[in-house]
């Protein structure tokens, strides 16, 4: 079993969830696509492409449950469609993630000075975001 699969199993168990093949499949798809965000239909299509047999309603239900226990983050696009992504890792907390809301593309800028400057600017405005991943959303044409 791969390291990713073992981590997925451990994460599911730590969240109090039974590691079913469908839950494992959803998290494997998300890990393979990270940091890209996916909606439930995209997760379903990728699972089917990989030969995993499941239904779209199961993927919807699993994504909602994984969000509820903190294993996925949920975002809405401009049309109101829900997308999911994996939460940031500890390594992400010293960088800034730029996300294009239109395309869903994402890039991590590992720049401690930029991160510190944004943390300080937020603090001046009364927002405490120290120790968190900073995410800047852009709207490209």
PDB file of C-alpha atoms in Angstrom:
ATOM      1  CA  UNK A   1       0.000   0.000   0.000  1.00  0.00           C
ATOM      2  CA  UNK A   2       1.339   3.444  -0.895  1.00  0.00           C
ATOM      3  CA  UNK A   3       2.252   6.116   1.655  1.00  0.00           C
ATOM      4  CA  UNK A   4      -0.623   8.302   0.398  1.00  0.00           C
ATOM      5  CA  UNK A   5      -3.090   5.443   0.930  1.00  0.00           C
ATOM      6  CA  UNK A   6      -1.786   4.815   4.450  1.00  0.00           C
ATOM      7  CA  UNK A   7      -2.087   8.512   5.270  1.00  0.00           C
ATOM      8  CA  UNK A   8      -5.646   8.541   3.907  1.00  0.00           C
ATOM      9  CA  UNK A   9      -6.562   5.513   6.018  1.00  0.00           C
ATOM     10  CA  UNK A  10      -5.054   7.099   9.131  1.00  0.00           C
ATOM     11  CA  UNK A  11      -6.768  10.437   8.453  1.00  0.00           C
ATOM     12  CA  UNK A  12     -10.178   8.795   7.989  1.00  0.00           C
ATOM     13  CA  UNK A  13      -9.796   6.783  11.181  1.00  0.00           C
ATOM     14  CA  UNK A  14      -8.611   9.870  13.111  1.00  0.00           C
ATOM     15  CA  UNK A  15     -11.753  11.700  11.922  1.00  0.00           C
ATOM     16  CA  UNK A  16     -13.893   8.828  13.202  1.00  0.00           C
ATOM     17  CA  UNK A  17     -14.860   7.655   9.708  1.00  0.00           C
ATOM     18  CA  UNK A  18     -14.766   4.114   8.389  1.00  0.00           C
ATOM     19  CA  UNK A  19     -12.276   3.975   5.478  1.00  0.00           C
ATOM     20  CA  UNK A  20     -14.649   2.784   2.734  1.00  0.00           C
ATOM     21  CA  UNK A  21     -13.409   2.342  -0.828  1.00  0.00           C
ATOM     22  CA  UNK A  22     -15.497   5.333  -1.961  1.00  0.00           C
ATOM     23  CA  UNK A  23     -14.082   7.643   0.747  1.00  0.00           C
ATOM     24  CA  UNK A  24     -10.560   6.481  -0.020  1.00  0.00           C
ATOM     25  CA  UNK A  25     -11.213   7.015  -3.738  1.00  0.00           C
ATOM     26  CA  UNK A  26     -12.446  10.572  -3.248  1.00  0.00           C
ATOM     27  CA  UNK A  27      -9.399  11.461  -1.147  1.00  0.00           C
ATOM     28  CA  UNK A  28      -7.012   9.784  -3.618  1.00  0.00           C
ATOM     29  CA  UNK A  29      -8.501  11.857  -6.449  1.00  0.00           C
ATOM     30  CA  UNK A  30      -8.210  15.021  -4.374  1.00  0.00           C
ATOM     31  CA  UNK A  31      -4.592  14.226  -3.440  1.00  0.00           C
ATOM     32  CA  UNK A  32      -3.685  13.596  -7.083  1.00  0.00           C
ATOM     33  CA  UNK A  33      -5.250  16.913  -8.154  1.00  0.00           C
ATOM     34  CA  UNK A  34      -3.953  19.011  -5.220  1.00  0.00           C
ATOM     35  CA  UNK A  35      -3.878  22.035  -5.120  1.00  0.00           C
ATOM     36  CA  UNK A  36      -6.551  22.207  -7.842  1.00  0.00           C
ATOM     37  CA  UNK A  37     -10.127  22.431  -6.604  1.00  0.00           C
ATOM     38  CA  UNK A  38     -12.754  20.026  -7.949  1.00  0.00           C
ATOM     39  CA  UNK A  39     -16.520  19.903  -7.876  1.00  0.00           C
ATOM     40  CA  UNK A  40     -18.356  16.654  -7.124  1.00  0.00           C
ATOM     41  CA  UNK A  41     -18.972  15.910 -10.802  1.00  0.00           C
ATOM     42  CA  UNK A  42     -15.246  16.228 -11.576  1.00  0.00           C
ATOM     43  CA  UNK A  43     -14.377  13.952  -8.654  1.00  0.00           C
ATOM     44  CA  UNK A  44     -16.948  11.421  -9.896  1.00  0.00           C
ATOM     45  CA  UNK A  45     -15.596  11.497 -13.481  1.00  0.00           C
ATOM     46  CA  UNK A  46     -12.011  11.042 -12.266  1.00  0.00           C
ATOM     47  CA  UNK A  47     -13.026   8.142 -10.035  1.00  0.00           C
ATOM     48  CA  UNK A  48     -14.796   6.478 -12.978  1.00  0.00           C
ATOM     49  CA  UNK A  49     -11.762   7.102 -15.196  1.00  0.00           C
ATOM     50  CA  UNK A  50      -9.657   5.277 -12.605  1.00  0.00           C
ATOM     51  CA  UNK A  51     -12.054   2.327 -12.671  1.00  0.00           C
ATOM     52  CA  UNK A  52     -13.745   3.026  -9.341  1.00  0.00           C
ATOM     53  CA  UNK A  53     -17.425   2.118  -9.344  1.00  0.00           C
ATOM     54  CA  UNK A  54     -19.561   4.603  -7.452  1.00  0.00           C
ATOM     55  CA  UNK A  55     -22.515   6.895  -8.013  1.00  0.00           C
ATOM     56  CA  UNK A  56     -22.565  10.662  -8.286  1.00  0.00           C
ATOM     57  CA  UNK A  57     -24.883  10.874  -5.266  1.00  0.00           C
ATOM     58  CA  UNK A  58     -22.343   8.899  -3.219  1.00  0.00           C
ATOM     59  CA  UNK A  59     -19.589  11.324  -4.227  1.00  0.00           C
ATOM     60  CA  UNK A  60     -21.800  14.287  -3.243  1.00  0.00           C
ATOM     61  CA  UNK A  61     -22.536  12.709   0.140  1.00  0.00           C
ATOM     62  CA  UNK A  62     -18.890  11.780   0.796  1.00  0.00           C
ATOM     63  CA  UNK A  63     -17.594  15.241  -0.173  1.00  0.00           C
ATOM     64  CA  UNK A  64     -20.104  16.862   2.199  1.00  0.00           C
ATOM     65  CA  UNK A  65     -19.139  14.495   5.030  1.00  0.00           C
ATOM     66  CA  UNK A  66     -15.396  15.032   4.456  1.00  0.00           C
ATOM     67  CA  UNK A  67     -16.021  18.773   4.543  1.00  0.00           C
ATOM     68  CA  UNK A  68     -18.035  18.435   7.769  1.00  0.00           C
ATOM     69  CA  UNK A  69     -15.117  16.678   9.524  1.00  0.00           C
ATOM     70  CA  UNK A  70     -12.505  19.122   8.153  1.00  0.00           C
ATOM     71  CA  UNK A  71     -10.837  16.804   5.649  1.00  0.00           C
ATOM     72  CA  UNK A  72     -11.896  18.974   2.680  1.00  0.00           C
ATOM     73  CA  UNK A  73     -12.362  22.705   2.264  1.00  0.00           C
ATOM     74  CA  UNK A  74     -15.416  23.995   0.413  1.00  0.00           C
ATOM     75  CA  UNK A  75     -15.522  27.025  -1.884  1.00  0.00           C
ATOM     76  CA  UNK A  76     -18.145  28.489  -4.178  1.00  0.00           C
ATOM     77  CA  UNK A  77     -17.409  29.912  -7.588  1.00  0.00           C
ATOM     78  CA  UNK A  78     -19.118  32.942  -9.117  1.00  0.00           C
ATOM     79  CA  UNK A  79     -22.013  30.774 -10.328  1.00  0.00           C
ATOM     80  CA  UNK A  80     -22.656  29.286  -6.889  1.00  0.00           C
ATOM     81  CA  UNK A  81     -21.185  25.875  -7.773  1.00  0.00           C
ATOM     82  CA  UNK A  82     -19.431  24.163  -4.848  1.00  0.00           C
ATOM     83  CA  UNK A  83     -15.795  23.068  -5.244  1.00  0.00           C
ATOM     84  CA  UNK A  84     -13.614  21.151  -2.813  1.00  0.00           C
ATOM     85  CA  UNK A  85      -9.894  21.159  -2.112  1.00  0.00           C
ATOM     86  CA  UNK A  86      -7.606  19.599   0.447  1.00  0.00           C
ATOM     87  CA  UNK A  87      -6.748  21.712   3.491  1.00  0.00           C
ATOM     88  CA  UNK A  88      -3.303  23.311   3.482  1.00  0.00           C
ATOM     89  CA  UNK A  89      -0.374  21.422   4.921  1.00  0.00           C
ATOM     90  CA  UNK A  90       1.914  22.785   7.626  1.00  0.00           C
ATOM     91  CA  UNK A  91       4.395  23.729   4.889  1.00  0.00           C
ATOM     92  CA  UNK A  92       1.745  26.037   3.370  1.00  0.00           C
ATOM     93  CA  UNK A  93       1.576  28.226   6.486  1.00  0.00           C
ATOM     94  CA  UNK A  94       4.649  30.222   5.474  1.00  0.00           C
ATOM     95  CA  UNK A  95       3.477  30.972   1.963  1.00  0.00           C
ATOM     96  CA  UNK A  96       0.683  32.650   0.081  1.00  0.00           C
ATOM     97  CA  UNK A  97      -1.635  30.737  -2.231  1.00  0.00           C
ATOM     98  CA  UNK A  98      -2.998  32.592  -5.268  1.00  0.00           C
ATOM     99  CA  UNK A  99      -6.209  31.154  -6.690  1.00  0.00           C
ATOM    100  CA  UNK A 100      -7.913  32.156  -9.917  1.00  0.00           C
ATOM    101  CA  UNK A 101     -11.659  32.000  -9.215  1.00  0.00           C
ATOM    102  CA  UNK A 102     -12.469  31.650 -12.907  1.00  0.00           C
ATOM    103  CA  UNK A 103     -10.162  28.740 -13.833  1.00  0.00           C
ATOM    104  CA  UNK A 104      -9.600  27.234 -10.386  1.00  0.00           C
ATOM    105  CA  UNK A 105      -5.842  27.259 -10.995  1.00  0.00           C
ATOM    106  CA  UNK A 106      -3.720  27.751  -7.935  1.00  0.00           C
ATOM    107  CA  UNK A 107      -0.091  28.521  -7.219  1.00  0.00           C
ATOM    108  CA  UNK A 108       1.758  28.547  -3.909  1.00  0.00           C
ATOM    109  CA  UNK A 109       4.221  31.409  -3.415  1.00  0.00           C
ATOM    110  CA  UNK A 110       6.742  30.300  -0.829  1.00  0.00           C
ATOM    111  CA  UNK A 111       7.856  33.739   0.248  1.00  0.00           C
ATOM    112  CA  UNK A 112       8.246  34.205   4.004  1.00  0.00           C
ATOM    113  CA  UNK A 113       8.675  37.993   3.664  1.00  0.00           C
ATOM    114  CA  UNK A 114       5.480  38.367   1.634  1.00  0.00           C
ATOM    115  CA  UNK A 115       3.637  36.138   4.113  1.00  0.00           C
ATOM    116  CA  UNK A 116       4.921  38.138   7.104  1.00  0.00           C
ATOM    117  CA  UNK A 117       4.041  41.440   5.423  1.00  0.00           C
ATOM    118  CA  UNK A 118       0.482  40.311   4.748  1.00  0.00           C
ATOM    119  CA  UNK A 119       0.119  39.001   8.323  1.00  0.00           C
ATOM    120  CA  UNK A 120       1.301  42.390   9.643  1.00  0.00           C
ATOM    121  CA  UNK A 121      -1.066  44.305   7.325  1.00  0.00           C
ATOM    122  CA  UNK A 122      -3.982  42.139   8.445  1.00  0.00           C
ATOM    123  CA  UNK A 123      -3.062  42.701  12.108  1.00  0.00           C
ATOM    124  CA  UNK A 124      -3.036  46.489  11.557  1.00  0.00           C
ATOM    125  CA  UNK A 125      -6.632  46.117  10.332  1.00  0.00           C
ATOM    126  CA  UNK A 126      -7.588  44.064  13.397  1.00  0.00           C
ATOM    127  CA  UNK A 127      -7.532  40.633  11.743  1.00  0.00           C
ATOM    128  CA  UNK A 128      -5.444  37.915  13.425  1.00  0.00           C
ATOM    129  CA  UNK A 129      -4.414  35.381  10.761  1.00  0.00           C
ATOM    130  CA  UNK A 130      -1.022  34.400  12.197  1.00  0.00           C
ATOM    131  CA  UNK A 131      -0.133  30.745  11.627  1.00  0.00           C
ATOM    132  CA  UNK A 132      -2.629  30.307   8.810  1.00  0.00           C
ATOM    133  CA  UNK A 133      -2.262  29.842   5.094  1.00  0.00           C
ATOM    134  CA  UNK A 134      -3.055  33.053   3.291  1.00  0.00           C
ATOM    135  CA  UNK A 135      -5.148  32.696   0.172  1.00  0.00           C
ATOM    136  CA  UNK A 136      -5.533  35.504  -2.338  1.00  0.00           C
ATOM    137  CA  UNK A 137      -8.270  35.130  -4.913  1.00  0.00           C
ATOM    138  CA  UNK A 138      -7.926  36.731  -8.314  1.00  0.00           C
ATOM    139  CA  UNK A 139     -10.406  37.031 -11.153  1.00  0.00           C
ATOM    140  CA  UNK A 140      -8.622  36.569 -14.460  1.00  0.00           C
ATOM    141  CA  UNK A 141     -10.223  37.435 -17.758  1.00  0.00           C
TER     142      UNK A 141
END
